[in-house]
Coordinates of C-alpha atoms in Angstrom, one line a residue:
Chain A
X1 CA 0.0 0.0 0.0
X2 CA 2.6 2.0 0.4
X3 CA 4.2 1.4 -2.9
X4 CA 1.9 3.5 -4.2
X5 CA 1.1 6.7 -1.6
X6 CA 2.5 9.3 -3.9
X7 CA 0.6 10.5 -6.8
X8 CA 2.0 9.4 -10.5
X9 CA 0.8 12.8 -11.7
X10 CA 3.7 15.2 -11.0
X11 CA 4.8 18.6 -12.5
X12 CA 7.2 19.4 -15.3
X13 CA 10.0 21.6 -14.7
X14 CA 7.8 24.0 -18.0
X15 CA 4.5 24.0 -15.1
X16 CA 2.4 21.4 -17.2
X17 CA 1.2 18.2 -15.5
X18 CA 2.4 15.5 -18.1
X19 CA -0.1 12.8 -17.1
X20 CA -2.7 15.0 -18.0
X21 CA -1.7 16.2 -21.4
X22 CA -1.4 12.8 -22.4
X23 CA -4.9 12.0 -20.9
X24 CA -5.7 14.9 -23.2
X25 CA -4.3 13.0 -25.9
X26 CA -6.3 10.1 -25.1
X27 CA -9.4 12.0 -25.4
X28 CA -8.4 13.4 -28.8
X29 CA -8.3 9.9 -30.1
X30 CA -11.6 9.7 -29.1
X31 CA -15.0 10.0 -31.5
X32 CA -16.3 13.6 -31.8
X33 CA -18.8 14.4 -29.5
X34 CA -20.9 17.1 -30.0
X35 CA -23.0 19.5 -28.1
X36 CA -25.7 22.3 -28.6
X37 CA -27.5 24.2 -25.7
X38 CA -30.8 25.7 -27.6
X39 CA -33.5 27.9 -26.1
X40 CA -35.5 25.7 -24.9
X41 CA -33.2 22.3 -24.3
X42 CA -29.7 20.6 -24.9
X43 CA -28.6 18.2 -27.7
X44 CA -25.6 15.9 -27.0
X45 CA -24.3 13.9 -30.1
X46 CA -21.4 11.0 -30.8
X47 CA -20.1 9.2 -33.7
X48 CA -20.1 5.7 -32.6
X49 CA -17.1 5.0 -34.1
X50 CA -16.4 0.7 -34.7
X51 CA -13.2 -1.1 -35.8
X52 CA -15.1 -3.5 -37.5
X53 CA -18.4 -4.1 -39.2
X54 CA -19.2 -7.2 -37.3
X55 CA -19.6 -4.8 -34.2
X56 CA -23.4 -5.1 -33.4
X57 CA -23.8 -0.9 -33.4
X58 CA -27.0 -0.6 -32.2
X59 CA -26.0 -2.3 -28.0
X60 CA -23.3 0.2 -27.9
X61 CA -24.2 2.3 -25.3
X62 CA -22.5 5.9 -25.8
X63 CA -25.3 8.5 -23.7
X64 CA -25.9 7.5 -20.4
X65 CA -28.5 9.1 -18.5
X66 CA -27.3 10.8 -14.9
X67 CA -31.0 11.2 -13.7
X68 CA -34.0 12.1 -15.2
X69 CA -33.0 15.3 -16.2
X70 CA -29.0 15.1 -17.0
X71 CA -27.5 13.0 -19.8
X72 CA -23.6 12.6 -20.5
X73 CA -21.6 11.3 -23.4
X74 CA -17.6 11.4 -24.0
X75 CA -14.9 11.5 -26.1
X76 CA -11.9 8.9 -24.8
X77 CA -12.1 5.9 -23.0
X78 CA -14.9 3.9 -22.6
X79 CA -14.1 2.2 -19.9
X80 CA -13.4 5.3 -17.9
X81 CA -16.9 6.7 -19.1
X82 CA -18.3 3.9 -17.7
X83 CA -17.2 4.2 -13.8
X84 CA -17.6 7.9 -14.5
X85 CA -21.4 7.2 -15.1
X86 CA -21.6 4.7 -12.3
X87 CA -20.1 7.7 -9.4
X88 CA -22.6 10.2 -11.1
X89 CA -25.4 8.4 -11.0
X90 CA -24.6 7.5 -7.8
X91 CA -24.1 11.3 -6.4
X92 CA -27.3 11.9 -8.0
X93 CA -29.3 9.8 -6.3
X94 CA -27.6 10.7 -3.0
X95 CA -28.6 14.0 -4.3
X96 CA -32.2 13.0 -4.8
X97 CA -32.2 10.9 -1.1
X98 CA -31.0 14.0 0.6
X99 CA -33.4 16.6 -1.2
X100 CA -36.0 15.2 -3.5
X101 CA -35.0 16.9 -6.3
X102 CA -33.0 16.3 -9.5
X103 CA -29.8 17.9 -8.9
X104 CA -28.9 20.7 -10.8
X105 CA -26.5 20.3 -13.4
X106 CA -23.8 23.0 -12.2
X107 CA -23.4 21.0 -8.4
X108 CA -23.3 17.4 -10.5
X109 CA -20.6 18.9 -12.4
X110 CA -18.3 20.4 -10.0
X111 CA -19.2 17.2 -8.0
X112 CA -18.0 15.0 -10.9
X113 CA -15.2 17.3 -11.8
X114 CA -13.7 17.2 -7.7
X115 CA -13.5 13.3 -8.8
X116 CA -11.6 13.9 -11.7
X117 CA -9.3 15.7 -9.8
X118 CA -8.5 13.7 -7.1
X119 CA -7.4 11.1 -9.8
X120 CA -4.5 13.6 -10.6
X121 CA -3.5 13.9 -6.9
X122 CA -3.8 10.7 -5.2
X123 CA -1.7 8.1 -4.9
X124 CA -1.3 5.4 -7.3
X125 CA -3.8 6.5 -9.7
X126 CA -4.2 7.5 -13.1
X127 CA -6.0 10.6 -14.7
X128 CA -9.3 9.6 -16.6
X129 CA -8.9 9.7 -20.2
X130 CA -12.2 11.1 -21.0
X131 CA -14.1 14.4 -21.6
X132 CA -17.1 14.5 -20.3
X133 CA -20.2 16.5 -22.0
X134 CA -23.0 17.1 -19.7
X135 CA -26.1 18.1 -20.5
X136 CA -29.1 19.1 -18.4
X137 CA -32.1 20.9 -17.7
X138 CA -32.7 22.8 -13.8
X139 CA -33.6 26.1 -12.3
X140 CA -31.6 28.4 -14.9
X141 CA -32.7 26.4 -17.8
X142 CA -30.7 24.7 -20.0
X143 CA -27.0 23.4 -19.7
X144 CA -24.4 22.7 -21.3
X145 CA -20.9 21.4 -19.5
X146 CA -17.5 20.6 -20.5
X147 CA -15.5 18.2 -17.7
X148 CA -11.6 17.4 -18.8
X149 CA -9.6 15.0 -17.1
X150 CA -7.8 17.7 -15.2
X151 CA -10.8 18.1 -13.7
X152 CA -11.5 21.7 -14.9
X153 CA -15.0 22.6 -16.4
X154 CA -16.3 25.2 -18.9
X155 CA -20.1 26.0 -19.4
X156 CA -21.0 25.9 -23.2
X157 CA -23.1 27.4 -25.9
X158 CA -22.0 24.8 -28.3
X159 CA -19.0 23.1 -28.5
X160 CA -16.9 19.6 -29.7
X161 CA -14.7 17.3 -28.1
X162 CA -12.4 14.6 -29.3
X163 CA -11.2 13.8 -32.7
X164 CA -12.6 16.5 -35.2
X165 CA -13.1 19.1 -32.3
X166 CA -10.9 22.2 -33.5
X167 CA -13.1 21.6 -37.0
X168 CA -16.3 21.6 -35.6
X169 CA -16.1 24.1 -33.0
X170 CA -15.5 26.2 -36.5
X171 CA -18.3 24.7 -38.1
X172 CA -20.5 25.6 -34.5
X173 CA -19.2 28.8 -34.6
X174 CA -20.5 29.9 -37.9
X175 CA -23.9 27.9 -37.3
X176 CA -24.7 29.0 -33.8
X177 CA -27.2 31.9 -32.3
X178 CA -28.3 31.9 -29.0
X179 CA -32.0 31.8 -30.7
X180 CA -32.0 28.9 -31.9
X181 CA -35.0 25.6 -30.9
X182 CA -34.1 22.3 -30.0
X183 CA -35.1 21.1 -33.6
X184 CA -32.6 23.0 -35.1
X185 CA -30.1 22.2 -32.7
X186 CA -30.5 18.4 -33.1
X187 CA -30.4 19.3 -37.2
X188 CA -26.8 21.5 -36.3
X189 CA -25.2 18.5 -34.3
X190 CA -26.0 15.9 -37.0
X191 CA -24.3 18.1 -39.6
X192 CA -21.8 19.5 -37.3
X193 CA -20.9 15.3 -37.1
X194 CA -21.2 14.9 -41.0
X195 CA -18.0 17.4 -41.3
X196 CA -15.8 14.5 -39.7
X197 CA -17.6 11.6 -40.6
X198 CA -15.8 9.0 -43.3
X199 CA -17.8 7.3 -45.5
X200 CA -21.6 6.9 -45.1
X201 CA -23.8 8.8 -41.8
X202 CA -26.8 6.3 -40.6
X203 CA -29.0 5.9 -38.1
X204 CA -26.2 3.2 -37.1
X205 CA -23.2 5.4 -36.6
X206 CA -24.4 8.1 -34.6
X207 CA -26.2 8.4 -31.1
X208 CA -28.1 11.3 -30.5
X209 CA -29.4 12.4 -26.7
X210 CA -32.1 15.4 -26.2
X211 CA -33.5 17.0 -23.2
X212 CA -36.1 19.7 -23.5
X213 CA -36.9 22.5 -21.0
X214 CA -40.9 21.8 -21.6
X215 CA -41.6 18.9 -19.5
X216 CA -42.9 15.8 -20.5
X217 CA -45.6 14.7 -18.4
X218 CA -44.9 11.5 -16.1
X219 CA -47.2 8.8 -14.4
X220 CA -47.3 10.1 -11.4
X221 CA -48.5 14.0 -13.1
X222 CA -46.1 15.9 -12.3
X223 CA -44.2 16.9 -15.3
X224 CA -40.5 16.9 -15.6
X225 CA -37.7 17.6 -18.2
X226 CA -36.3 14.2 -19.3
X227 CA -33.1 13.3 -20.9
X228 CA -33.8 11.0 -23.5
X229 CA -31.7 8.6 -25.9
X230 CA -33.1 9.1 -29.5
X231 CA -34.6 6.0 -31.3
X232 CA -32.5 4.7 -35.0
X233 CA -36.2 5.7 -36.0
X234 CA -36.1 8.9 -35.0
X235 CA -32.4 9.6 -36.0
X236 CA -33.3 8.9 -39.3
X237 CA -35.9 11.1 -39.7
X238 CA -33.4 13.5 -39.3
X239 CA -31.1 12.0 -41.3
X240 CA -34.0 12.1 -44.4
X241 CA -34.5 15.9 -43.8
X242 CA -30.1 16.2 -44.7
X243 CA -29.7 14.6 -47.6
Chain B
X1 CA -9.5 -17.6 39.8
X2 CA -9.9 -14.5 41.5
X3 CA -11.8 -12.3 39.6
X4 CA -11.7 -8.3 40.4
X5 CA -15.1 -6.7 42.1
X6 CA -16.6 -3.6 40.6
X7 CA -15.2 -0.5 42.6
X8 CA -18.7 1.2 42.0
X9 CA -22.2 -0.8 41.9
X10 CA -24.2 -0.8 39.0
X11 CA -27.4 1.6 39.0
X12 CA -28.8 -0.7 36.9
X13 CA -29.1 -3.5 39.9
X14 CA -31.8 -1.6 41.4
X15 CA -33.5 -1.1 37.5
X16 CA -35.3 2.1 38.5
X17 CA -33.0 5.0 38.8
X18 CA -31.1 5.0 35.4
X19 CA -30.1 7.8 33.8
X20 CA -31.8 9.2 30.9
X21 CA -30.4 11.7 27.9
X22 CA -34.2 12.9 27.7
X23 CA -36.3 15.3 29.2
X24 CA -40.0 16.4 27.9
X25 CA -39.9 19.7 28.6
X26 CA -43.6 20.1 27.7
X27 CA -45.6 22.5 25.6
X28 CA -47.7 22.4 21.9
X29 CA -47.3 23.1 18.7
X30 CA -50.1 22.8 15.8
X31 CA -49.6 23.8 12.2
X32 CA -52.6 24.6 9.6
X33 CA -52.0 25.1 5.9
X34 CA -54.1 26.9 3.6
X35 CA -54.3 28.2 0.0
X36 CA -51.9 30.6 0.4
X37 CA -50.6 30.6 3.7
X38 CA -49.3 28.6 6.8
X39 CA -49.5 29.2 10.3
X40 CA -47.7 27.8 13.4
X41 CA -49.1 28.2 16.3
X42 CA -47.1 27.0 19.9
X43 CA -47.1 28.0 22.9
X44 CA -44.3 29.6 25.1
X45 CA -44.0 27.7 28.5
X46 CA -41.3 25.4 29.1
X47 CA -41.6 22.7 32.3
X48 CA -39.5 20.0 33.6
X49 CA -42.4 18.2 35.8
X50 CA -44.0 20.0 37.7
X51 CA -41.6 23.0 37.7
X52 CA -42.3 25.6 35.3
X53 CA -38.7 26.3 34.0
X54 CA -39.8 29.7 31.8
X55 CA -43.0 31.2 31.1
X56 CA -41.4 32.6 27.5
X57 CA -39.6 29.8 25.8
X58 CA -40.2 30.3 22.5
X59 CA -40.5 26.5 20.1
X60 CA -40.9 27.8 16.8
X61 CA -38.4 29.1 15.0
X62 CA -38.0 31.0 11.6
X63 CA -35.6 29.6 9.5
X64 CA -33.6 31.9 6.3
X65 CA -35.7 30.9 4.0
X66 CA -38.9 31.9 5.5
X67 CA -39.7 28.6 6.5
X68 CA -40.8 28.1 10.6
X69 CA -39.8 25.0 12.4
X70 CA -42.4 24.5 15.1
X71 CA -40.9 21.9 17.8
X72 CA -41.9 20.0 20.6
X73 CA -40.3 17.6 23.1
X74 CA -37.2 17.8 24.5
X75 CA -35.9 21.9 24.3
X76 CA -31.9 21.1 24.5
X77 CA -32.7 18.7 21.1
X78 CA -35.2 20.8 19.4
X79 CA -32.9 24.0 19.5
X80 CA -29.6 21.8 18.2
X81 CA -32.1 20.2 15.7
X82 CA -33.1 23.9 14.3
X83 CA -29.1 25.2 14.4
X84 CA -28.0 22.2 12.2
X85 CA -31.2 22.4 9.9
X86 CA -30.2 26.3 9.6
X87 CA -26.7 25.2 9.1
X88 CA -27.3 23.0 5.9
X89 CA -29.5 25.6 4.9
X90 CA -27.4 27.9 4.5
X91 CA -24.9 25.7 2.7
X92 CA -27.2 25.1 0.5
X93 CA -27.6 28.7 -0.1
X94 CA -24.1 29.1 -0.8
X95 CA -23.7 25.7 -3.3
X96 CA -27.0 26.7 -5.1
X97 CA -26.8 30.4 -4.8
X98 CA -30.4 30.3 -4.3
X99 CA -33.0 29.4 -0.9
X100 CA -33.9 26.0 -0.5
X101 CA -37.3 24.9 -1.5
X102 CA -39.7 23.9 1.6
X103 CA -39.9 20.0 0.1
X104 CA -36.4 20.0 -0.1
X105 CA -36.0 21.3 3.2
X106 CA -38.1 18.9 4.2
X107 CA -36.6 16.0 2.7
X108 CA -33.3 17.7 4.8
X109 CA -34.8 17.5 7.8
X110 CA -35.9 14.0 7.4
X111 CA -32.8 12.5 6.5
X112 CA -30.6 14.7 9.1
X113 CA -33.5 12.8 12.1
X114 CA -33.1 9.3 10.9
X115 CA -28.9 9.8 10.3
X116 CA -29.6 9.9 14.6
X117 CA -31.6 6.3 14.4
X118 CA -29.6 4.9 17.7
X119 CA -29.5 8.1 19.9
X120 CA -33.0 9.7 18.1
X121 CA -33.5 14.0 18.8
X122 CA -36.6 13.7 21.1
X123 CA -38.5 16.4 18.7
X124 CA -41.5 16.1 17.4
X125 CA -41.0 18.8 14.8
X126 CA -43.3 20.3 12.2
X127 CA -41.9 22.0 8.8
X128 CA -44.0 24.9 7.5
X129 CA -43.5 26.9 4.3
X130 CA -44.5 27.6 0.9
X131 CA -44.3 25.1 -1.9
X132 CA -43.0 25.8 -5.0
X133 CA -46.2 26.3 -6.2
X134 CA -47.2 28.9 -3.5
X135 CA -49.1 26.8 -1.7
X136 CA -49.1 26.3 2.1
X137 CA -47.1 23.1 3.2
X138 CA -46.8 21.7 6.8
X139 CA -44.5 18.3 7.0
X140 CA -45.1 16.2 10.4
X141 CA -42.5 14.5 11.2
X142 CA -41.7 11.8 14.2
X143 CA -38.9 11.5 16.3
X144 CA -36.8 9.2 13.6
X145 CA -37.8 12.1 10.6
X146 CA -40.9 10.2 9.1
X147 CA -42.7 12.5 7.1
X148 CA -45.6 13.1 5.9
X149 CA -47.0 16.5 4.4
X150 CA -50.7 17.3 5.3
X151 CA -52.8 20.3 5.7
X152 CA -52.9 20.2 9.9
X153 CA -51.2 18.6 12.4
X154 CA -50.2 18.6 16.3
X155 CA -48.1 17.7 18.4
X156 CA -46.9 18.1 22.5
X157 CA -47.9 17.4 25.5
X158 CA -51.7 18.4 24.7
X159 CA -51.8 16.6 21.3
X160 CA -54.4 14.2 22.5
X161 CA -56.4 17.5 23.1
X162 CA -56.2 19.4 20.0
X163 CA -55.9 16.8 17.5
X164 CA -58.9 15.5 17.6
X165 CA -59.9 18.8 16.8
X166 CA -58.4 19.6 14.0
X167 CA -59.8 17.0 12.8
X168 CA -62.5 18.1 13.5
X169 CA -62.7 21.5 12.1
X170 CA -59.9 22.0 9.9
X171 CA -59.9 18.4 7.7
X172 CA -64.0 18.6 8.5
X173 CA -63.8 14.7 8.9
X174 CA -66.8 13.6 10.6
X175 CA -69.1 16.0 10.0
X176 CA -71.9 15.7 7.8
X177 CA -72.8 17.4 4.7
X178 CA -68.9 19.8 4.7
X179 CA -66.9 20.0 2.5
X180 CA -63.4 18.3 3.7
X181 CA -61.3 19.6 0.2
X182 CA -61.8 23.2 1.1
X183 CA -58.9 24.6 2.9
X184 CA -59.2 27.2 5.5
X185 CA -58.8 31.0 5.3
X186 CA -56.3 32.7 7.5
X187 CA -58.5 34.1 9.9
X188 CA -60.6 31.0 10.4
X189 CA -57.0 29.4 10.7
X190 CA -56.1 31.9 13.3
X191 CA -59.4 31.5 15.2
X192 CA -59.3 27.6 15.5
X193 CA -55.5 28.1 16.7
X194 CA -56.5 30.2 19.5
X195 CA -59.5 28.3 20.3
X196 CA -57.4 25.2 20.2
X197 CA -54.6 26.6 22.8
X198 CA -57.0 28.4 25.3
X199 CA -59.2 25.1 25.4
X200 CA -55.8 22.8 25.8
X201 CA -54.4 25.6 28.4
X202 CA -57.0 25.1 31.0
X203 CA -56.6 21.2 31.1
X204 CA -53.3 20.3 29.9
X205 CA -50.8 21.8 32.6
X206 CA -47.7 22.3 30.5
X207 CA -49.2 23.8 28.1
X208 CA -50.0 27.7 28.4
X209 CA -48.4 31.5 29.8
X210 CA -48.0 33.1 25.7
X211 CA -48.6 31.5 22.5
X212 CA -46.6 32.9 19.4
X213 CA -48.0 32.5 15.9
X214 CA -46.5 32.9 12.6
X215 CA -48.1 33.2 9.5
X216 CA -45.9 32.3 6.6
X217 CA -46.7 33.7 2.8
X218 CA -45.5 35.1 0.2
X219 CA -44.8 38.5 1.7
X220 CA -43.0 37.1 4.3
X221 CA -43.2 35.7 8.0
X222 CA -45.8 37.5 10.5
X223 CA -45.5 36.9 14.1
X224 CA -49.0 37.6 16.5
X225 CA -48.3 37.1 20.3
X226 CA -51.6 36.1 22.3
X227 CA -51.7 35.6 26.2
X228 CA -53.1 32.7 27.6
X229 CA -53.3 31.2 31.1
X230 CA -50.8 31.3 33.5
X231 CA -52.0 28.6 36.0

């Protein structure tokens, strides 16, 4: 145990923390992910992105739903996505125990983001090698988050991660206004995907997530903004409406 | 073997003069909520038996987010309970940069009673505010944080009393031909309070001396002082 009591991550002599620069680099292997914060709700978008055409596409599982009304995709490493999703989840339902509330999405994500940082100071661990997009609906509206392995987090309009991100930010930059209605967003994000996809876009090769500020109404009546997973049917309505 | 004696005897032997962490320090609280509104209503006189310990105690406190916290039960408990629900409270305030919602408050105090499952606060507390809605909310709790939101409750030493007619009168439950979904107004709220404590001070004894009652809504908290008996 005490092999490992001092942290791997240490500083360069030029300030930078090597381990994360190269988790970083990790991410920006990843797919593209994409996000768009609209008027009245939040589109996250990936490329699911296989080696092999034997992959079955449609079990792979790339927007995970934090509670009812946060989603979160990456760009990076699955793996790490995965206990990432586990310990939100988790903190949101603490959240929910201690409250009775959906969290909102700025204390999930300094919450998350305090995580990611303590894997760049403890002992014997590793930086995460994802970024995290988060988005959500709560008391201001709609959300849009940015965590890096570093731990640091940026509120977005719009932005990219992974792969093709410099190229789409670019792309976002020229598409986005602050006016713009979920519909549209969804439409941006699909072609904001198409700049860096090779070969053909389906319903297949991308996953689509969507939370909407007017709430959907539940079984028990009281209405509430959902994050939901788009169907392959629905995806390829929007897909028909590119072309 | 030898074994070693106890230097002191055990109080236990004996089995009736053990220790206890509690005392009832006496006194009611009832809370009534309407449209629009809620009001806590609890009297000021603190006992310990039959010795009258302070004839203004108050049990209801107003929290920062212009909820009230009506206690009753043991004082020493009820005032620690009301610090460390102001505490996370505040907390909150500064995580969320907002109040905290009554429900979630609510939830709060819940959770911070049954975190004390083994060693319980002897408080019998009741929440009041409004809901997100605007609504008035009252939460009764018992002493391990069950909750339960409803539109009266009661609870102290002269519970038994006033209950039963609130009942009565607010929730209109046995009574034939009214109208149970209607809620009250505040000054029929206010008049069954003070009906309630000046019929419970004349034949509960800890209960009487001042009662103190706030009326929560959206302008803000409103505190009336009324005297009652002081036998």
């Amino acid at each position: 145990m005490d092999r490992y009591s001092f942290s791997l991550t240490t500083f360069a002599p030029n300030g930078k923390l090597l381990q994360i620069e190269h988790a970083l680099a990790a991410v920006g292997n990843g797919s593209t992910s994409v996000g768009i914060k609209a008027a009245n709700g939040v589109v996250v978008a990936t490329e699911k992105k296989t080696g092999s055409s034997l992959i079955d596409v449609s079990s792979l599982e790339h927007m995970a739903m934090v509670c009812n009304s946060i989603g979160m995709v990456y760009s990076g490493m699955g793996p790490d996505f995965r206990v990432l999703v586990s310990s939100a989840r988790k903190m949101a339902q603490r959240y929910i125990q201690t409250y009775k509330e959906d969290p909102p999405v700025r204390i999930l994500v300094k919450e998350l983001a305090s995580i990611m940082q303590e894997f760049t100071q403890s002992g014997g661990v590793r930086p995460f090698g994802v970024s995290l997009l988060l988005a959500g609906v709560d008391d201001r509206g709609p959300n849009l988050y940015q965590v890096d392995p570093s731990g640091s987090y940026f509120p977005w309009k719009a932005t990219a991660i992974g792969k093709n991100m410099i190229n789409s930010k670019t792309f976002l930059e020229k598409r986005f206004n602050s006016d713009m209605e979920l519909e549209d967003a969804v439409h941006t994000a699909i072609l904001t995907l198409k700049e860096g996809i090779e070969g053909q876009m389906t319903e297949e090769s991308i996953d689509i997530g969507v939370i909407s500020t007017l709430p959907a109404a539940q079984s028990d009546g009281k209405a509430q903004p959902t994050f939901k997973r788009l169907s392959p049917a629905e995806i390829r309505d929007y897909l028909s409406n590119i072309a | 073997m030898r074994t070693a004696t106890a230097v002191a005897a055990p109080i236990e032997a004996h089995g009736h003069n053990h220790w206890s962490p509690y005392v009832d320090n006496g006194g009611t609280t009832l809370a009534i909520a309407g449209e629009d509104y809620v009001l806590v209503a609890s009297d000021t006189r603190q006992s310990d038996g039959y010795a009258i310990n302070s004839r203004y105690e108050p049990k209801a406190f107003v929290l920062s987010n212009n909820a009230v916290l009506g206690t009753s039960g043991c004082v020493a408990d009820a005032k620690r309970l009301c610090e460390v629900l102001e505490q996370r409270a505040q907390l909150y305030q500064h995580k969320h940069d907002r109040q905290i919602s009554t429900p979630a408050l609510a939830r709060l105090l819940s959770n911070t009673m049954y975190n004390r499952r083994m060693l319980p606060y002897y408080v019998f507390p009741v929440l009041a505010g409004l809901d997100s809605e605007g609504r008035g909310a009252a939460y009764a709790y018992d002493a391990i944080g069950s909750m339960e939101r409803v539109t009266n409750s009661c609870f102290g030493s002269a519970e038994t009393l006033i209950q039963p007619f609130l009942d009565n009168q607010v929730a209109r439950n046995n009574q034939r031909g009214a109208d149970p979904e209607r809620l009250l107004t505040r000054q029929e709220a206010l008049k069954i309070a003070i009906d309630a404590f000046t019929s419970a001070t004349e034949r509960d004894i800890y209960t009487g001396d001042y009662l103190e009652i706030f009326i929560i809504d959206a302008a803000g908290v409103h505190k009336e002082t009324r005297e009652l008996k002081h036998d």
